[in-house]
Amino acid sequence: MDPLDILTNLSMVTPHFQAIFNAEERKVIGYEVLGRMKTEEGWHSLGPFFRDQSIPDEYRLEVDDLIVRKALDYWLEVDAKPYIFINRNPDLLMRDHGESLLEMLKVYQDKGFPLDHLVLEITEHDFTGDIERLNHLLTYYRTYGIKIAVDNVGNGAGNLDRIGLIEPDILKVDLHMLRKTNGLASYQDVLYSLSLLARKIGAALLYEEIETLYQLQYAWRNGGRYYQGFYLQDPSEVFIDESLLTEKLKLEIQQFIEHEKRKIRNFYQLSKSIQQTVQQSLLKDKKESKGDELLKHISQDLSAYSFRIYICDEDGFQASANHVKIKDVWVQQPSYHNKNWSWRPYFLENIMKMKLEGRGILSDLYSDIETGELIRTFSYPIDQDQYLFIDLTYEYLYEKNAIL
Ligand code: CA
């Protein structure tokens, strides 16, 4: 669309509202304000206009401010009191150190719009200036109750340190990639690290561009407190009934819960059945051998599901060779003796768990550092100073539905 058409037809510029739902009550908690313009062919998004760097800042700000004013005027008119999420390019915001926007918002505060109902969405990776100064401004905005969301997280280069500095109230994570790549593992890892970051800095996760039930399930499973996207609700000129999807979402979330519970039950059953095999195998070993001797005795019993076994002491020093199954024959790799594994994530925590609870542990799914395959490890306390590690094959886990 020609920028001039927009600037000469400002009366046709209208805010559209896309509903944001929360997980706990399954109701609309707020709306993201999107700029649209009415033309003879229908509604046009003003997104490209706002992103077009060749249009002078003043013009973009003028249209942006107009949309916010129209949105807040509408908020004041209606009975509902949802949160209003507005977008602001951080470079444009910093031009006058955020003063004009704040002045405009204060006018609306006087008219009855509480500023703690405003969420300012900032796309951090679009920002070209000094992050410390932006952070300073956002901190100042916060003293008015304004909430900060970092937008488009997971799209640009991962500036986790900069996001950590801003400590936003909300991280907006876009799920469109999840559909494009059919849930590509590496992308899921990025999303997973974002969910850890959110937890660390106390930010709520808002998943947007949810267009399928699968994406909604993903959002729910990965700590999503807020949801937004066409699957839930198209943007519209008016607010919707806040309970519109409450029942539908309840049913869908119940499906997710059932699915998750089945997975967890399956996980425990698998863990229990491996533990039984290991215990029976250890019982057969009447000579009560240790280390490599012991592994030689039990390896045959574990052939059906493992490709590698070894024993460590409680400090993580390997007390045996690696026993590796190569073409159905167990082979010893003695160079692994005395290697220390205490630096690996969860290692000591799991040792202590086994020691104190006297039972085996099935690990989470992770990539094996040698084969690169997704595996799980079952570990079991043989006695006070021997802990048995059984790396389970991908094929076995797949067969047992334990690859998710
Ligand atoms: Ca946004």
Short mmCIF file of C-alpha atoms and ligand atoms in Angstrom, two decimals:
data_model
loop_
_atom_site.label_atom_id
_atom_site.label_comp_id
_atom_site.label_asym_id
_atom_site.label_seq_id
_atom_site.Cartn_x
_atom_site.Cartn_y
_atom_site.Cartn_z
CA MET A 1 0.00 0.00 0.00
CA ASP A 2 1.23 3.47 -0.89
CA PRO A 3 2.25 5.30 2.32
CA LEU A 4 0.70 8.46 0.93
CA ASP A 5 -2.69 6.73 0.69
CA ILE A 6 -2.43 5.97 4.38
CA LEU A 7 -1.33 9.44 5.41
CA THR A 8 -4.06 11.15 3.42
CA ASN A 9 -6.80 8.80 4.65
CA LEU A 10 -6.20 8.76 8.40
CA SER A 11 -9.92 8.55 9.13
CA MET A 12 -9.86 5.07 7.56
CA VAL A 13 -7.13 3.93 9.94
CA THR A 14 -8.67 1.74 12.64
CA PRO A 15 -7.30 -0.36 15.47
CA HIS A 16 -8.10 -4.07 15.35
CA PHE A 17 -7.97 -6.13 18.48
CA GLN A 18 -6.60 -9.66 18.68
CA ALA A 19 -7.69 -11.44 21.82
CA ILE A 20 -5.14 -12.90 24.24
CA PHE A 21 -6.36 -15.81 26.39
CA ASN A 22 -4.95 -17.05 29.65
CA ALA A 23 -4.41 -20.68 30.58
CA GLU A 24 -5.74 -20.61 34.12
CA GLU A 25 -9.23 -19.21 33.47
CA ARG A 26 -9.31 -19.82 29.68
CA LYS A 27 -10.72 -16.34 29.16
CA VAL A 28 -9.70 -13.18 27.31
CA ILE A 29 -7.36 -11.10 29.46
CA GLY A 30 -6.39 -8.53 26.87
CA TYR A 31 -5.96 -7.53 23.26
CA GLU A 32 -3.03 -6.73 21.04
CA VAL A 33 -3.78 -3.59 19.06
CA LEU A 34 -3.06 -3.98 15.35
CA GLY A 35 -3.18 -1.19 12.78
CA ARG A 36 -5.59 -1.72 9.88
CA MET A 37 -6.88 0.50 7.14
CA LYS A 38 -10.19 0.24 5.35
CA THR A 39 -10.01 0.38 1.57
CA GLU A 40 -12.41 -0.50 -1.19
CA GLU A 41 -10.93 -4.01 -1.32
CA GLY A 42 -11.27 -4.53 2.41
CA TRP A 43 -8.97 -4.24 5.42
CA HIS A 44 -5.24 -3.79 4.96
CA SER A 45 -2.61 -4.43 7.60
CA LEU A 46 -0.42 -1.43 8.42
CA GLY A 47 2.42 -3.74 9.51
CA PRO A 48 4.49 -3.15 6.35
CA PHE A 49 4.02 0.61 6.72
CA PHE A 50 5.38 0.57 10.27
CA ARG A 51 8.35 -1.57 9.29
CA ASP A 52 9.25 0.56 6.24
CA GLN A 53 12.40 2.43 7.26
CA SER A 54 12.19 4.68 4.18
CA ILE A 55 9.10 6.40 5.59
CA PRO A 56 10.09 9.32 7.81
CA ASP A 57 9.80 8.56 11.53
CA GLU A 58 7.32 11.42 12.10
CA TYR A 59 4.79 9.86 9.75
CA ARG A 60 5.06 6.42 11.23
CA LEU A 61 4.75 7.84 14.75
CA GLU A 62 1.74 9.89 13.76
CA VAL A 63 -0.15 6.85 12.47
CA ASP A 64 1.01 4.72 15.39
CA ASP A 65 -0.18 7.31 17.93
CA LEU A 66 -3.48 7.66 16.14
CA ILE A 67 -4.12 3.91 16.40
CA VAL A 68 -3.27 3.88 20.12
CA ARG A 69 -5.55 6.86 20.76
CA LYS A 70 -8.43 5.25 18.88
CA ALA A 71 -7.88 1.97 20.75
CA LEU A 72 -7.87 3.66 24.15
CA ASP A 73 -10.91 5.78 23.24
CA TYR A 74 -12.71 2.53 22.48
CA TRP A 75 -11.52 0.99 25.77
CA LEU A 76 -12.99 3.96 27.66
CA GLU A 77 -16.33 3.51 25.86
CA VAL A 78 -16.96 -0.15 26.64
CA ASP A 79 -17.62 -1.93 29.94
CA ALA A 80 -14.90 -4.58 29.71
CA LYS A 81 -11.53 -3.68 31.22
CA PRO A 82 -8.98 -5.86 29.39
CA TYR A 83 -5.25 -5.27 29.13
CA ILE A 84 -4.18 -3.39 26.03
CA PHE A 85 -0.99 -4.53 24.30
CA ILE A 86 0.56 -1.92 22.00
CA ASN A 87 3.59 -2.23 19.74
CA ARG A 88 6.29 0.37 19.60
CA ASN A 89 9.48 0.28 17.58
CA PRO A 90 12.21 0.82 20.19
CA ASP A 91 14.25 3.11 17.90
CA LEU A 92 11.20 5.35 17.38
CA LEU A 93 10.44 5.20 21.09
CA MET A 94 13.96 6.34 21.99
CA ARG A 95 13.88 9.30 19.59
CA ASP A 96 12.45 11.53 22.30
CA HIS A 97 13.30 9.18 25.18
CA GLY A 98 9.75 7.92 25.27
CA GLU A 99 8.35 11.28 26.33
CA SER A 100 5.61 11.82 23.74
CA LEU A 101 4.17 8.34 24.21
CA LEU A 102 4.15 8.72 27.98
CA GLU A 103 2.51 12.16 27.74
CA MET A 104 -0.19 10.71 25.53
CA LEU A 105 -0.75 7.78 27.89
CA LYS A 106 -0.98 10.12 30.90
CA VAL A 107 -3.81 11.97 29.17
CA TYR A 108 -5.68 8.66 28.98
CA GLN A 109 -4.84 7.90 32.58
CA ASP A 110 -6.61 11.13 33.52
CA LYS A 111 -9.59 10.04 31.43
CA GLY A 112 -9.81 6.75 33.36
CA PHE A 113 -7.52 4.26 31.63
CA PRO A 114 -5.27 2.72 34.33
CA LEU A 115 -1.72 2.53 33.02
CA ASP A 116 -1.20 -0.82 34.74
CA HIS A 117 -3.52 -2.16 32.03
CA LEU A 118 -1.08 -1.21 29.31
CA VAL A 119 1.48 -3.67 27.99
CA LEU A 120 4.18 -2.16 25.80
CA GLU A 121 5.53 -4.62 23.23
CA ILE A 122 9.12 -4.01 22.20
CA THR A 123 10.97 -5.99 19.56
CA GLU A 124 14.35 -6.08 21.21
CA HIS A 125 16.30 -7.37 18.20
CA ASP A 126 15.08 -4.43 16.05
CA PHE A 127 16.74 -2.01 18.42
CA THR A 128 19.95 -0.43 17.15
CA GLY A 129 20.75 1.86 20.08
CA ASP A 130 22.25 1.44 23.52
CA ILE A 131 20.35 -1.31 25.36
CA GLU A 132 21.21 0.17 28.77
CA ARG A 133 19.47 3.41 27.84
CA LEU A 134 16.43 1.60 26.53
CA ASN A 135 16.33 -0.42 29.71
CA HIS A 136 16.52 2.78 31.75
CA LEU A 137 13.52 4.16 29.89
CA LEU A 138 11.52 0.95 30.33
CA THR A 139 12.29 0.98 34.04
CA TYR A 140 10.95 4.51 34.19
CA TYR A 141 7.78 3.48 32.32
CA ARG A 142 7.32 0.72 34.83
CA THR A 143 7.05 3.21 37.67
CA TYR A 144 3.70 4.15 36.08
CA GLY A 145 2.57 0.53 36.22
CA ILE A 146 3.12 -0.02 32.50
CA LYS A 147 4.08 -3.62 31.73
CA ILE A 148 6.78 -4.57 29.27
CA ALA A 149 6.64 -7.43 26.79
CA VAL A 150 9.54 -8.45 24.59
CA ASP A 151 8.03 -9.27 21.21
CA ASN A 152 9.15 -11.73 18.52
CA VAL A 153 11.40 -13.69 20.81
CA GLY A 154 12.87 -16.73 19.12
CA ASN A 155 12.80 -15.19 15.65
CA GLY A 156 15.92 -13.09 15.62
CA ALA A 157 19.37 -13.92 16.86
CA GLY A 158 19.14 -15.11 20.41
CA ASN A 159 19.93 -12.09 22.51
CA LEU A 160 19.15 -13.86 25.72
CA ASP A 161 21.50 -11.60 27.68
CA ARG A 162 19.72 -8.46 26.48
CA ILE A 163 16.32 -9.92 27.26
CA GLY A 164 17.64 -10.89 30.68
CA LEU A 165 18.71 -7.29 31.23
CA ILE A 166 15.28 -5.89 30.34
CA GLU A 167 13.54 -8.42 32.61
CA PRO A 168 10.22 -8.09 30.78
CA ASP A 169 6.93 -9.00 32.41
CA ILE A 170 6.03 -11.03 29.34
CA LEU A 171 7.97 -12.85 26.62
CA LYS A 172 6.05 -13.14 23.37
CA VAL A 173 7.12 -16.23 21.48
CA ASP A 174 6.02 -16.72 17.92
CA LEU A 175 5.05 -20.31 17.05
CA HIS A 176 4.77 -19.98 13.26
CA MET A 177 8.13 -21.72 12.80
CA LEU A 178 6.79 -24.72 14.66
CA ARG A 179 4.42 -25.39 11.78
CA LYS A 180 6.84 -24.58 8.97
CA THR A 181 9.52 -26.91 10.20
CA ASN A 182 7.16 -29.60 11.43
CA GLY A 183 8.53 -29.15 14.91
CA LEU A 184 12.19 -29.22 13.93
CA ALA A 185 14.13 -30.43 16.96
CA SER A 186 16.65 -27.56 17.01
CA TYR A 187 13.86 -24.99 16.92
CA GLN A 188 12.14 -26.76 19.79
CA ASP A 189 15.40 -26.53 21.72
CA VAL A 190 15.44 -22.75 21.17
CA LEU A 191 11.88 -22.55 22.46
CA TYR A 192 12.80 -24.71 25.41
CA SER A 193 15.70 -22.47 26.41
CA LEU A 194 13.36 -19.47 26.15
CA SER A 195 10.97 -21.14 28.55
CA LEU A 196 13.84 -21.69 31.00
CA LEU A 197 14.87 -18.05 30.66
CA ALA A 198 11.29 -16.92 31.26
CA ARG A 199 11.16 -18.99 34.42
CA LYS A 200 14.49 -17.62 35.63
CA ILE A 201 13.60 -13.94 35.14
CA GLY A 202 10.00 -14.38 36.25
CA ALA A 203 8.45 -13.44 32.89
CA ALA A 204 5.16 -14.94 31.75
CA LEU A 205 5.25 -16.70 28.38
CA LEU A 206 2.80 -15.60 25.74
CA TYR A 207 2.75 -17.84 22.66
CA GLU A 208 1.43 -16.12 19.55
CA GLU A 209 0.59 -17.04 15.97
CA ILE A 210 -1.12 -20.17 17.24
CA GLU A 211 -2.87 -21.46 14.13
CA THR A 212 -3.45 -25.13 14.93
CA LEU A 213 -4.51 -27.28 17.86
CA TYR A 214 -1.02 -28.80 17.82
CA GLN A 215 0.56 -25.38 18.39
CA LEU A 216 -1.83 -24.69 21.25
CA GLN A 217 -0.85 -28.00 22.82
CA TYR A 218 2.79 -27.13 22.39
CA ALA A 219 2.22 -23.75 24.06
CA TRP A 220 0.38 -25.38 26.95
CA ARG A 221 3.07 -28.03 27.42
CA ASN A 222 5.85 -25.48 27.36
CA GLY A 223 4.83 -23.15 30.12
CA GLY A 224 2.57 -20.89 28.07
CA ARG A 225 0.42 -18.78 30.34
CA TYR A 226 -1.07 -16.69 27.51
CA TYR A 227 -2.16 -17.67 24.01
CA GLN A 228 -2.86 -15.66 20.87
CA GLY A 229 -3.47 -16.56 17.24
CA PHE A 230 -5.92 -17.26 14.47
CA TYR A 231 -6.70 -20.71 15.88
CA LEU A 232 -8.25 -18.94 18.87
CA GLN A 233 -9.53 -15.64 17.51
CA ASP A 234 -9.12 -13.42 14.46
CA PRO A 235 -8.43 -9.74 15.09
CA SER A 236 -11.61 -7.70 15.00
CA GLU A 237 -12.78 -4.12 15.38
CA VAL A 238 -14.47 -4.86 18.67
CA PHE A 239 -13.76 -6.69 21.92
CA ILE A 240 -15.30 -10.16 22.14
CA ASP A 241 -17.10 -11.89 25.00
CA GLU A 242 -14.30 -12.76 27.42
CA SER A 243 -15.78 -16.24 28.05
CA LEU A 244 -16.24 -17.04 24.36
CA LEU A 245 -13.75 -19.91 24.37
CA THR A 246 -13.72 -20.83 28.06
CA GLU A 247 -15.54 -24.15 27.59
CA LYS A 248 -13.84 -25.05 24.32
CA LEU A 249 -10.41 -24.40 25.81
CA LYS A 250 -11.33 -26.40 28.89
CA LEU A 251 -12.10 -29.44 26.72
CA GLU A 252 -8.95 -29.01 24.67
CA ILE A 253 -6.74 -28.56 27.72
CA GLN A 254 -8.32 -31.65 29.25
CA GLN A 255 -7.23 -33.61 26.17
CA PHE A 256 -3.70 -32.27 26.62
CA ILE A 257 -3.76 -33.25 30.29
CA GLU A 258 -4.93 -36.79 29.45
CA HIS A 259 -2.23 -37.14 26.82
CA GLU A 260 0.43 -35.91 29.23
CA LYS A 261 -0.78 -38.18 32.02
CA ARG A 262 -0.63 -41.17 29.67
CA LYS A 263 2.95 -40.26 28.80
CA ILE A 264 3.95 -39.92 32.43
CA ARG A 265 2.25 -43.23 33.32
CA ASN A 266 4.02 -44.91 30.43
CA PHE A 267 7.32 -43.43 31.60
CA TYR A 268 6.87 -44.84 35.10
CA GLN A 269 5.84 -48.26 33.81
CA LEU A 270 8.86 -48.39 31.55
CA SER A 271 11.12 -47.36 34.41
CA LYS A 272 9.59 -50.01 36.67
CA SER A 273 9.90 -52.80 34.13
CA ILE A 274 13.56 -52.01 33.40
CA GLN A 275 14.24 -51.90 37.13
CA GLN A 276 12.71 -55.39 37.52
CA THR A 277 14.88 -56.84 34.75
CA VAL A 278 17.99 -55.27 36.26
CA GLN A 279 17.16 -56.54 39.75
CA GLN A 280 16.52 -60.08 38.47
CA SER A 281 19.72 -60.01 36.50
CA LEU A 282 21.72 -58.84 39.52
CA LEU A 283 20.15 -61.59 41.67
CA LYS A 284 21.38 -64.25 39.23
CA ASP A 285 24.92 -63.05 39.79
CA LYS A 286 25.50 -65.22 42.86
CA LYS A 287 29.22 -64.54 43.00
CA GLU A 288 28.49 -60.90 43.82
CA SER A 289 31.12 -59.71 41.42
CA LYS A 290 31.98 -56.05 40.93
CA GLY A 291 32.81 -53.72 38.06
CA ASP A 292 33.61 -55.33 34.70
CA GLU A 293 33.00 -58.84 36.05
CA LEU A 294 29.49 -57.87 37.07
CA LEU A 295 28.76 -56.12 33.79
CA LYS A 296 29.84 -59.22 31.88
CA HIS A 297 27.30 -61.25 33.84
CA ILE A 298 24.37 -58.93 33.31
CA SER A 299 25.02 -57.56 29.82
CA GLN A 300 23.28 -60.48 28.08
CA ASP A 301 20.10 -59.82 30.04
CA LEU A 302 20.15 -56.17 28.96
CA SER A 303 20.84 -56.83 25.27
CA ALA A 304 17.22 -56.28 24.31
CA TYR A 305 17.28 -52.59 25.15
CA SER A 306 20.74 -51.29 25.79
CA PHE A 307 23.76 -50.52 23.62
CA ARG A 308 26.08 -49.33 26.39
CA ILE A 309 26.50 -50.01 30.12
CA TYR A 310 29.00 -48.90 32.75
CA ILE A 311 29.40 -48.43 36.48
CA CYS A 312 30.37 -45.27 38.39
CA ASP A 313 31.06 -44.63 42.05
CA GLU A 314 29.03 -42.01 43.87
CA ASP A 315 31.43 -39.21 42.92
CA GLY A 316 31.01 -40.01 39.24
CA PHE A 317 34.35 -41.82 38.67
CA GLN A 318 33.82 -44.64 36.24
CA ALA A 319 34.52 -47.93 38.00
CA SER A 320 34.35 -50.12 34.90
CA ALA A 321 35.08 -50.09 31.21
CA ASN A 322 32.34 -49.06 28.82
CA HIS A 323 30.59 -52.23 27.76
CA VAL A 324 29.30 -51.54 24.28
CA LYS A 325 27.13 -53.76 22.11
CA ILE A 326 28.58 -53.90 18.61
CA LYS A 327 26.67 -56.09 16.16
CA ASP A 328 25.07 -57.97 19.04
CA VAL A 329 28.38 -58.68 20.75
CA TRP A 330 29.31 -56.92 23.99
CA VAL A 331 32.77 -55.37 23.76
CA GLN A 332 34.76 -53.68 26.54
CA GLN A 333 36.33 -50.25 26.06
CA PRO A 334 38.82 -50.05 28.97
CA SER A 335 39.92 -46.46 28.31
CA TYR A 336 36.78 -45.26 30.08
CA HIS A 337 38.03 -46.48 33.45
CA ASN A 338 38.33 -43.66 35.96
CA LYS A 339 36.75 -40.99 33.77
CA ASN A 340 34.70 -38.58 35.82
CA TRP A 341 31.13 -37.67 34.90
CA SER A 342 30.17 -35.46 37.86
CA TRP A 343 30.15 -32.38 35.60
CA ARG A 344 27.22 -33.65 33.56
CA PRO A 345 23.83 -32.02 34.19
CA TYR A 346 21.79 -33.74 36.91
CA PHE A 347 24.53 -36.34 37.46
CA LEU A 348 25.13 -35.84 41.18
CA GLU A 349 21.51 -35.02 41.81
CA ASN A 350 20.54 -38.39 40.30
CA ILE A 351 23.24 -40.27 42.23
CA MET A 352 21.94 -38.81 45.49
CA LYS A 353 18.36 -39.61 44.53
CA MET A 354 19.28 -43.24 43.82
CA LYS A 355 21.28 -43.48 47.01
CA LEU A 356 18.61 -41.96 49.24
CA GLU A 357 15.56 -43.55 47.61
CA GLY A 358 17.16 -46.89 46.77
CA ARG A 359 15.64 -47.10 43.30
CA GLY A 360 16.54 -46.60 39.68
CA ILE A 361 15.94 -43.48 37.60
CA LEU A 362 14.96 -43.15 33.96
CA SER A 363 16.50 -39.96 32.55
CA ASP A 364 14.95 -37.35 30.29
CA LEU A 365 15.53 -37.59 26.55
CA TYR A 366 18.86 -36.19 25.41
CA SER A 367 21.32 -36.44 22.51
CA ASP A 368 24.09 -38.91 23.18
CA ILE A 369 27.45 -37.13 22.86
CA GLU A 370 28.99 -40.02 20.92
CA THR A 371 26.23 -41.26 18.64
CA GLY A 372 24.18 -38.06 18.43
CA GLU A 373 21.04 -40.17 18.81
CA LEU A 374 18.24 -39.31 21.16
CA ILE A 375 18.45 -41.64 24.11
CA ARG A 376 17.51 -42.09 27.74
CA THR A 377 19.64 -43.61 30.44
CA PHE A 378 18.38 -45.87 33.18
CA SER A 379 20.57 -45.70 36.26
CA TYR A 380 20.37 -48.03 39.23
CA PRO A 381 22.08 -48.17 42.65
CA ILE A 382 23.71 -51.62 42.93
CA ASP A 383 25.15 -50.85 46.34
CA GLN A 384 26.62 -47.89 48.27
CA ASP A 385 29.54 -47.43 45.90
CA GLN A 386 28.37 -48.83 42.57
CA TYR A 387 25.86 -47.11 40.33
CA LEU A 388 24.89 -48.86 37.13
CA PHE A 389 24.22 -46.82 33.98
CA ILE A 390 22.28 -48.39 31.12
CA ASP A 391 21.99 -46.35 27.92
CA LEU A 392 18.80 -47.37 26.16
CA THR A 393 18.63 -47.66 22.40
CA TYR A 394 16.52 -45.32 20.31
CA GLU A 395 14.76 -48.33 18.75
CA TYR A 396 13.70 -49.66 22.13
CA LEU A 397 12.46 -46.27 23.33
CA TYR A 398 10.59 -45.79 20.08
CA GLU A 399 8.94 -49.16 20.43
CA LYS A 400 7.94 -48.31 24.01
CA ASN A 401 6.55 -44.91 22.99
CA ALA A 402 9.15 -43.18 25.15
CA ILE A 403 10.72 -40.94 22.54
CA LEU A 404 8.57 -37.89 23.27
CA CA B 1 3.38 -7.63 18.58
#
